Coordinates of C-alpha atoms in Angstrom, one line a residue:
M1 CA -23.4 0.9 -4.2
P2 CA -23.2 3.0 -7.5
V3 CA -26.6 4.5 -6.6
W4 CA -25.6 5.4 -3.2
F5 CA -21.7 7.0 -4.3
A6 CA -24.2 9.1 -6.8
K7 CA -26.7 9.9 -4.2
S8 CA -24.3 10.3 -1.5
R9 CA -22.0 13.2 -3.2
A10 CA -25.3 14.9 -4.0
I11 CA -26.3 14.5 -0.5
S12 CA -22.9 15.6 0.8
H13 CA -22.7 18.9 -1.3
H14 CA -26.3 20.3 -0.2
L15 CA -25.6 19.7 3.4
N16 CA -21.4 21.6 3.2
R17 CA -23.6 24.5 1.2
K18 CA -26.2 24.7 3.6
V19 CA -24.7 23.8 7.2
G20 CA -20.7 23.9 6.3
F21 CA -18.1 20.5 6.0
M22 CA -17.9 21.0 10.0
G23 CA -21.2 20.7 10.8
I24 CA -21.5 17.5 9.1
L25 CA -18.8 16.5 11.3
H26 CA -19.7 17.4 14.5
H27 CA -20.1 15.4 17.1
K28 CA -24.0 16.0 18.0
F29 CA -24.9 14.8 14.6
W30 CA -22.9 11.8 14.9
T31 CA -24.4 11.1 18.5
S32 CA -28.0 11.9 16.7
S33 CA -27.5 9.7 14.1
C34 CA -27.8 6.9 16.7
S35 CA -30.8 8.0 18.2
R36 CA -33.2 5.3 19.0
H37 CA -35.9 7.4 18.6
P38 CA -36.8 7.8 14.8
S39 CA -38.9 10.7 15.2
S40 CA -37.1 12.6 17.7
L41 CA -35.1 16.1 16.0
S42 CA -31.8 16.7 16.6
S43 CA -30.8 20.3 16.6
I44 CA -27.4 21.3 15.8
V45 CA -25.8 24.7 16.4
I46 CA -23.3 25.4 13.2
P47 CA -20.5 27.7 14.3
A48 CA -20.3 31.3 13.0
G49 CA -17.3 31.3 10.2
I50 CA -17.7 27.7 9.1
H51 CA -19.1 28.5 5.8
E52 CA -19.2 31.1 4.3
D53 CA -23.3 31.3 3.3
H54 CA -23.7 31.6 7.0
P55 CA -22.1 34.3 9.2
T56 CA -23.9 33.8 12.2
P57 CA -25.0 30.8 14.5
H58 CA -27.9 29.5 13.6
V59 CA -29.5 26.0 14.2
F60 CA -30.3 23.1 11.5
P61 CA -32.7 20.5 12.8
F62 CA -31.8 16.9 11.7
N63 CA -34.2 13.6 11.8
S64 CA -32.5 11.0 13.5
S65 CA -34.1 8.6 11.2
I66 CA -32.5 9.9 8.0
T67 CA -29.2 10.9 9.9
T68 CA -29.1 6.8 11.0
R69 CA -29.5 6.2 7.3
F70 CA -26.9 8.8 6.5
S71 CA -24.2 7.0 8.5
L72 CA -24.4 3.5 7.3
R73 CA -21.0 2.1 6.1
R74 CA -22.1 -0.7 3.7
F75 CA -25.4 -1.6 2.6
K76 CA -26.0 -5.7 2.8
S77 CA -28.3 -6.1 0.1
T78 CA -30.0 -3.7 -2.6
K79 CA -33.3 -3.6 -0.9
A80 CA -31.5 -1.0 1.9
A81 CA -29.9 0.5 -1.2
S82 CA -33.5 1.1 -2.7
Q83 CA -34.6 2.3 0.5
L84 CA -32.1 4.8 0.7
E85 CA -32.6 5.8 -2.9
Q86 CA -36.3 6.2 -2.1
L87 CA -35.2 8.6 1.1
Y88 CA -33.2 10.7 -0.7
S89 CA -34.6 11.2 -4.0
T90 CA -34.6 15.1 -5.1
D91 CA -36.9 16.8 -7.2
D92 CA -34.8 17.4 -10.5
D93 CA -34.3 13.1 -10.6
D94 CA -37.7 13.3 -13.2
H95 CA -36.0 10.2 -14.8
D96 CA -37.9 6.8 -15.1
T97 CA -36.4 4.6 -12.1
S98 CA -38.6 1.7 -13.0
Q99 CA -35.7 1.8 -15.8
A100 CA -32.4 0.5 -13.5
L101 CA -29.8 -2.0 -13.7
D102 CA -29.5 -4.5 -11.1
F103 CA -25.8 -4.3 -10.7
P104 CA -24.0 -5.7 -7.5
G105 CA -24.4 -3.1 -4.9
G106 CA -28.0 -1.5 -5.7
K107 CA -29.9 -0.7 -8.7
V108 CA -28.3 1.8 -11.3
T109 CA -30.9 4.2 -12.9
Y110 CA -30.8 4.6 -16.4
I111 CA -31.4 8.3 -17.7
P112 CA -31.4 9.4 -21.6
E113 CA -29.3 12.3 -20.7
M114 CA -25.6 11.7 -21.6
R115 CA -23.4 13.7 -18.3
F116 CA -19.6 13.7 -17.4
L117 CA -19.2 13.9 -13.7
S118 CA -17.4 17.4 -13.4
E119 CA -13.6 17.9 -13.0
S120 CA -13.7 19.7 -9.9
N121 CA -17.3 21.1 -7.7
G122 CA -15.9 24.7 -9.0
K123 CA -15.2 25.5 -5.3
R124 CA -12.1 24.6 -3.2
V125 CA -12.7 22.6 -0.1
P126 CA -12.9 24.6 3.0
C127 CA -10.3 24.9 5.4
Y128 CA -10.9 24.4 8.9
R129 CA -9.1 27.2 11.1
V130 CA -9.8 28.7 15.3
L131 CA -6.8 31.2 15.9
D132 CA -6.4 33.5 13.1
D133 CA -2.5 34.4 12.6
N134 CA -2.8 36.9 15.4
G135 CA -3.9 33.7 17.9
E136 CA -7.5 34.6 18.3
I137 CA -10.0 32.4 18.6
I138 CA -12.0 33.3 15.9
R139 CA -15.7 34.1 16.6
G140 CA -18.2 30.9 16.7
S141 CA -15.7 28.3 16.3
D142 CA -16.1 24.6 17.0
Y143 CA -13.3 23.5 19.2
E144 CA -12.0 21.1 21.9
Q145 CA -11.3 23.0 24.8
L146 CA -8.2 22.7 26.2
S147 CA -7.1 23.1 30.6
E148 CA -3.9 25.1 31.1
E149 CA -2.3 22.0 32.5
F150 CA -2.5 20.6 28.2
A151 CA -2.3 23.8 26.7
V152 CA 1.5 25.1 28.2
K153 CA 2.6 20.9 28.0
I154 CA 1.0 21.2 24.0
Y155 CA 3.0 24.7 24.0
S156 CA 6.1 23.5 26.0
N157 CA 6.4 20.1 23.6
M158 CA 6.3 22.7 20.5
V159 CA 8.8 24.5 21.8
S160 CA 11.0 21.8 22.3
L161 CA 10.8 20.1 19.1
Q162 CA 11.6 23.8 17.4
M163 CA 14.8 23.8 19.7
M164 CA 16.2 20.0 19.2
D165 CA 15.6 20.6 15.6
T166 CA 17.9 23.6 15.7
V167 CA 20.8 22.0 17.3
F168 CA 20.4 18.5 15.5
Y169 CA 20.9 20.8 12.3
E170 CA 23.3 22.6 13.7
A171 CA 25.2 19.5 14.4
Q172 CA 24.8 17.9 11.3
R173 CA 26.7 20.9 9.6
Q174 CA 29.5 20.5 12.3
G175 CA 30.3 17.1 10.8
R176 CA 29.1 15.5 14.0
I177 CA 26.3 13.5 12.9
S178 CA 25.5 12.4 8.6
F179 CA 22.3 13.2 8.4
Y180 CA 19.5 15.1 9.5
L181 CA 15.5 16.2 9.1
T182 CA 13.6 19.0 10.8
S183 CA 9.9 19.7 11.2
T184 CA 10.5 23.4 10.8
G185 CA 7.0 25.0 10.5
E186 CA 5.2 21.6 11.4
E187 CA 5.5 21.9 14.8
A188 CA 1.9 22.1 15.6
I189 CA 1.0 18.9 12.9
N190 CA 3.5 17.3 14.9
I191 CA 2.2 18.2 18.5
A192 CA -1.7 18.6 18.4
S193 CA -2.4 15.9 16.2
A194 CA -0.3 13.4 19.2
A195 CA -2.0 15.2 22.0
A196 CA -5.1 14.1 20.6
L197 CA -3.9 10.7 20.2
S198 CA -3.9 8.1 23.0
T199 CA -1.0 5.9 23.6
D200 CA -2.7 2.9 22.9
D201 CA -2.9 4.2 19.0
I202 CA 0.0 2.9 16.8
I203 CA 1.5 5.7 15.0
L204 CA 3.3 4.7 11.5
P205 CA 5.4 8.0 10.6
Q206 CA 6.9 9.2 7.3
Y207 CA 10.0 10.7 8.8
R208 CA 8.9 14.5 9.6
E209 CA 6.9 13.2 13.0
P210 CA 9.5 13.2 15.7
G211 CA 7.2 15.3 17.7
I212 CA 5.1 12.2 18.2
L213 CA 7.7 10.3 20.4
L214 CA 8.3 13.7 22.0
W215 CA 5.0 14.1 23.4
R216 CA 4.7 10.2 24.3
G217 CA 7.7 10.8 26.3
F218 CA 10.8 9.9 24.2
T219 CA 13.4 11.5 25.7
I220 CA 16.3 13.9 23.9
Q221 CA 19.3 11.7 25.3
E222 CA 17.3 8.8 23.0
F223 CA 16.9 11.2 20.0
A224 CA 20.4 11.9 20.0
N225 CA 21.4 8.4 20.7
Q226 CA 19.6 7.6 17.3
C227 CA 21.2 10.4 15.1
F228 CA 24.7 9.4 16.5
G229 CA 24.2 5.6 16.1
N230 CA 25.5 4.8 19.4
K231 CA 25.1 1.5 21.4
D232 CA 21.8 2.4 23.3
D233 CA 20.6 3.2 19.8
Y234 CA 17.6 0.9 19.5
G235 CA 18.2 0.8 15.7
K236 CA 21.9 -0.7 17.0
G237 CA 23.4 2.0 14.4
R238 CA 22.0 0.2 11.4
Q239 CA 19.6 3.6 10.3
M240 CA 20.0 6.7 8.6
P241 CA 19.3 9.4 11.4
I242 CA 16.1 10.8 12.3
H243 CA 14.5 7.2 11.7
Y244 CA 13.2 7.1 14.8
G245 CA 11.0 3.8 16.4
S246 CA 10.1 2.7 19.8
K247 CA 8.1 -0.2 20.8
K248 CA 7.1 0.9 24.2
H249 CA 5.2 4.2 22.6
N250 CA 3.7 2.1 19.5
F251 CA 6.0 4.1 17.2
V252 CA 6.7 2.0 14.1
T253 CA 10.4 2.9 13.1
V254 CA 10.8 5.3 10.3
S255 CA 10.9 3.3 6.6
S256 CA 13.0 5.9 4.1
P257 CA 11.0 4.6 1.2
I258 CA 8.2 6.9 0.1
A259 CA 3.9 6.1 1.2
T260 CA 5.1 2.3 2.2
Q261 CA 4.0 2.9 5.9
L262 CA 0.3 3.6 4.0
P263 CA -1.2 -0.1 3.3
Q264 CA 0.9 -1.1 6.6
A265 CA -1.0 1.0 8.5
V266 CA -3.9 -0.7 7.1
G267 CA -3.6 -4.0 8.0
I268 CA -2.4 -2.9 11.2
A269 CA -5.9 -1.4 11.7
Y270 CA -7.8 -3.8 10.4
S271 CA -6.4 -6.3 12.7
L272 CA -6.9 -3.9 15.6
K273 CA -10.6 -4.2 13.8
M274 CA -10.7 -7.7 14.5
D275 CA -9.6 -7.9 18.0
K276 CA -12.2 -5.7 19.1
K277 CA -9.5 -3.3 20.2
D278 CA -10.7 0.4 21.4
S279 CA -7.6 2.2 19.7
C280 CA -6.8 3.2 16.1
V281 CA -3.6 3.3 13.4
V282 CA -2.8 6.9 13.0
T283 CA -0.7 7.9 9.4
Y284 CA 1.3 10.0 8.0
T285 CA 2.5 11.0 4.4
G286 CA 3.1 14.1 3.0
D287 CA 2.2 15.5 -0.2
G288 CA 4.4 14.0 -2.0
G289 CA 3.5 10.6 -0.7
T290 CA 0.1 10.7 -2.2
S291 CA 1.5 10.7 -5.8
E292 CA 2.7 7.0 -5.0
G293 CA 0.4 4.0 -5.7
D294 CA 1.0 2.9 -2.3
F295 CA -1.2 5.8 -0.9
H296 CA -4.4 5.1 -3.3
A297 CA -4.2 1.1 -2.8
A298 CA -4.1 2.1 0.9
L299 CA -7.2 4.3 0.7
N300 CA -9.2 1.7 -1.0
F301 CA -8.0 -1.1 1.4
A302 CA -8.8 1.0 4.0
A303 CA -12.3 1.9 2.6
V304 CA -13.6 -1.8 2.0
T305 CA -12.2 -3.2 4.9
E306 CA -13.7 -0.3 7.1
A307 CA -10.5 -0.2 9.0
P308 CA -9.9 2.2 12.1
V309 CA -7.5 4.3 10.6
V310 CA -7.0 7.9 10.6
F311 CA -4.6 9.5 7.3
I312 CA -3.1 12.5 8.0
C313 CA -1.5 13.8 5.1
R314 CA 0.8 16.8 5.4
N315 CA 0.8 18.9 2.7
N316 CA 3.1 21.8 2.9
G317 CA 3.1 22.5 -0.5
W318 CA 7.0 20.8 -1.5
A319 CA 7.9 17.2 -2.1
I320 CA 11.8 18.3 -2.3
S321 CA 11.8 20.2 -4.9
T322 CA 8.4 19.5 -7.0
H323 CA 5.7 21.6 -6.1
I324 CA 2.2 21.1 -6.0
S325 CA 1.5 22.6 -9.0
E326 CA 3.4 20.1 -10.9
Q327 CA 2.5 16.8 -8.6
F328 CA -1.5 16.9 -9.1
R329 CA -4.4 19.0 -10.7
S330 CA -7.0 18.1 -8.0
D331 CA -8.0 20.4 -5.2
G332 CA -5.0 18.6 -2.6
I333 CA -5.8 16.1 -0.8
V334 CA -8.4 15.8 0.8
V335 CA -11.2 15.8 -2.4
R336 CA -9.5 12.1 -2.7
G337 CA -11.1 11.1 0.7
R338 CA -14.6 11.1 -1.5
A339 CA -13.3 9.2 -4.3
Y340 CA -12.8 6.4 -2.1
G341 CA -15.5 6.3 0.3
I342 CA -13.4 8.2 3.2
R343 CA -14.6 10.8 6.0
S344 CA -12.4 14.0 4.8
I345 CA -11.2 17.5 6.0
R346 CA -8.8 19.9 5.7
V347 CA -7.8 22.0 8.5
D348 CA -5.3 24.2 9.2
G349 CA -2.1 23.0 9.6
N350 CA -0.6 25.9 11.6
D351 CA -3.4 26.1 13.9
A352 CA -2.4 23.7 17.1
L353 CA -5.9 24.4 18.4
A354 CA -7.6 23.4 15.0
V355 CA -5.6 20.2 14.4
Y356 CA -6.1 18.7 17.8
S357 CA -9.7 19.1 17.6
A358 CA -9.5 17.8 14.1
I359 CA -7.4 15.2 14.8
H360 CA -9.8 14.2 18.6
A361 CA -12.8 14.5 15.7
A362 CA -11.4 12.2 13.6
R363 CA -9.6 9.3 15.8
E364 CA -13.1 9.4 17.9
M365 CA -14.9 8.6 14.4
A366 CA -12.3 6.0 13.8
I367 CA -13.1 3.9 17.0
S368 CA -16.7 4.1 17.6
M369 CA -17.6 3.9 13.5
Q370 CA -15.1 1.8 12.6
R371 CA -13.8 3.5 9.7
P372 CA -10.8 5.2 8.1
V373 CA -11.1 9.0 8.0
L374 CA -9.1 11.7 5.8
V375 CA -7.1 14.9 7.3
E376 CA -5.8 16.8 5.0
A377 CA -2.9 19.7 7.3
L378 CA -2.1 22.4 5.0
S379 CA 0.7 23.7 6.3
Y380 CA 4.4 24.7 5.0
R381 CA 8.0 23.8 5.2
A382 CA 9.9 26.2 6.4
G383 CA 13.2 24.8 6.2
H384 CA 14.9 22.7 4.0
H385 CA 13.9 19.3 2.8
S386 CA 16.8 17.8 4.8
T387 CA 20.7 18.7 5.0
S388 CA 21.1 17.1 1.7
D389 CA 19.1 19.9 0.3
D390 CA 18.9 23.6 0.1
S391 CA 15.5 25.3 -1.0
T392 CA 16.8 28.8 -1.7
K393 CA 17.6 27.0 -5.1
Y394 CA 13.7 26.4 -6.2
R395 CA 11.8 28.7 -3.9
P396 CA 12.0 32.6 -2.9
V397 CA 13.7 33.2 0.0
D398 CA 11.0 36.1 0.8
E399 CA 8.1 33.4 0.9
I400 CA 10.4 31.0 3.5
D401 CA 10.9 33.9 5.6
Y402 CA 7.0 35.0 5.3
W403 CA 5.7 31.8 6.8
K404 CA 8.9 31.1 9.4
K405 CA 7.6 34.5 10.8
E406 CA 3.8 35.8 9.7
R407 CA 2.6 32.1 9.7
N408 CA 4.9 30.8 12.1
P409 CA 2.7 27.6 14.2
V410 CA 5.0 28.0 17.6
N411 CA 4.4 31.6 18.0
R412 CA 0.5 31.8 16.5
F413 CA -0.2 29.1 19.7
R414 CA 2.2 31.2 22.1
K415 CA 0.4 34.0 21.7
W416 CA -3.1 32.3 22.6
V417 CA -1.7 30.8 25.8
E418 CA -0.6 33.9 26.9
R419 CA -3.7 35.6 26.2
N420 CA -5.3 33.0 28.1
G421 CA -2.4 34.3 31.4
W422 CA -0.5 31.0 31.2
W423 CA 2.3 31.9 29.8
S424 CA 4.9 35.0 30.4
E425 CA 8.4 36.0 29.2
E426 CA 10.0 34.7 32.5
K427 CA 8.7 31.3 31.5
E428 CA 10.1 31.5 27.9
S429 CA 12.7 32.4 28.8
E430 CA 13.7 29.3 31.8
L431 CA 12.2 26.8 29.0
R432 CA 14.2 27.4 26.3
S433 CA 17.6 27.9 28.3
S434 CA 16.3 24.8 29.9
I435 CA 15.8 23.0 26.6
K436 CA 19.5 24.1 25.2
K437 CA 21.6 23.1 28.2
Q438 CA 19.3 19.9 28.1
L439 CA 20.3 19.4 24.1
L440 CA 23.5 20.2 24.5
Q441 CA 23.9 17.6 27.1
V442 CA 22.6 15.0 25.2
I443 CA 25.1 15.6 22.5
Q444 CA 27.8 15.4 24.0
V445 CA 26.7 11.7 25.9
A446 CA 26.0 10.4 22.6
E447 CA 29.1 11.6 20.8
K448 CA 31.0 10.0 23.7
T449 CA 28.9 6.4 23.8
E450 CA 30.8 3.8 21.9
K451 CA 29.0 2.4 18.9
P452 CA 27.4 -1.0 18.5
P453 CA 29.6 -4.0 17.9
L454 CA 30.7 -4.9 14.0
K455 CA 27.9 -8.1 14.8
Y456 CA 24.9 -6.1 15.0
L457 CA 25.1 -5.3 11.2
F458 CA 24.9 -9.5 10.6
S459 CA 21.9 -10.1 13.2
D460 CA 18.4 -10.2 14.0
V461 CA 17.0 -10.9 10.2
Y462 CA 17.7 -14.9 10.5
D463 CA 17.6 -16.9 13.1
I464 CA 20.2 -19.1 12.2
P465 CA 22.4 -16.8 9.7
P466 CA 22.6 -18.5 6.4
P467 CA 26.5 -19.5 5.0
N468 CA 26.5 -16.5 2.7
L469 CA 25.7 -13.8 5.2
C470 CA 29.0 -15.7 7.9
E471 CA 31.0 -16.0 4.8
Q472 CA 30.3 -12.5 4.7
E473 CA 31.1 -11.4 7.8
K474 CA 34.1 -13.8 8.0
Q475 CA 35.6 -11.3 4.9
L476 CA 34.7 -8.2 6.9
R477 CA 36.7 -9.0 9.5
E478 CA 39.3 -10.2 7.7
T479 CA 39.6 -7.0 5.5
I480 CA 39.2 -5.0 8.8
Y481 CA 42.3 -6.6 10.5
A482 CA 44.6 -6.1 7.0
H483 CA 43.8 -2.0 7.1
P484 CA 42.7 -1.2 10.3
Q485 CA 43.5 2.3 9.2
D486 CA 40.8 2.7 6.6
Y487 CA 37.9 1.8 9.4
P488 CA 36.5 3.7 12.5
S489 CA 38.2 2.4 15.7
D490 CA 35.8 3.2 17.8
V491 CA 33.4 0.5 16.3
P492 CA 33.8 -2.8 19.0
L493 CA 35.3 -6.1 16.7

């Protein structure tokens, strides 16, 4: 294995220099790697603009026998490792290959020079993008085509999420709910990634992904019920607002502790693999979550078990008030995938078409090749971290305004939809008016709906409640009866 890792790094760097990262990920490449005719050649058109060394499209031939070996997930013996070492021997490897350590995973060649691996490759990993800031397709872009109906649905959901965040945030400021957290500036990551998945795929979110639920059919009324913690809330009022969950929609309930969902996602993905399911697990985290040990444990766990899981990191520059420059010295998150043997890509998180295409490809890899994939989506948290935060205390207001106006993902995608003749100002006005009316209505309904009974504070953990829990419930009821003025009157006892 050490030999393979050393060689694969050189191979990946060489291919990246020649064809660009997206050329390696191109669907035709992976299809050719499964060819039954080793002698055949597969030609891949590498789009313009993918790599700075190639401004115009060109064709790069791949020998199928080479790509078949290149796409091997794991070597079962040192013989396989030896074959690959011979196949990928380069001219600069002039050391004596007969002098090698037969180490578990494959032979490790000795060299007389003392070589330290560089802390970086010198250049930053490029970012995959399809739409420019004006919503125009970048010439030669490689992306998944969208129908009018599908594109309009994506845009409508992005607007719905944007408006839901605005209204619910204001409701918190009015004291009607206790807490809220928006996805402002990250609507494309939410909706476009959801659109690229199957409803059978299991989602383990962080807390800034309500758009996945929205896309899957979770109603605005259901969102409101959870935030207001009424009796129709599926969590029975026991969770903070925005801690959504839905078994119906394969959306595991949000958990406040950072990054705990990541190793759990790998375990679920491994179970799907064992059951031979045609689906995968998709889990989300922010850049701050990658500083947790669970992130590293999850990536290594996923790589070793070859679990069909897609890790999506929303790198929005800030972990609450901690800037990414104070979190790590690596080139973002994408480079960490290679360290654990995981295929990775960096994508413009404010480009809905790029996000959709990247997640679509990542999902296909995870399922067809039974392996993990890491996606780093570069974006910006245009809102405060939550209603408990004032981000103007640690970042410039003009920086926030720039991202809200100039790099707004909703506006960018709208320009593209309009340019295709699928949208108009009249449709925009009708949509926003309808959503606003619906939001005001669901808030009124959720606010007036009765709270869950007191007994739910003590249920759903034990089949038979232990004596200490029964005693706690008894003491609470006695205290409420003795001091009714100190407790909310709308909670049924």
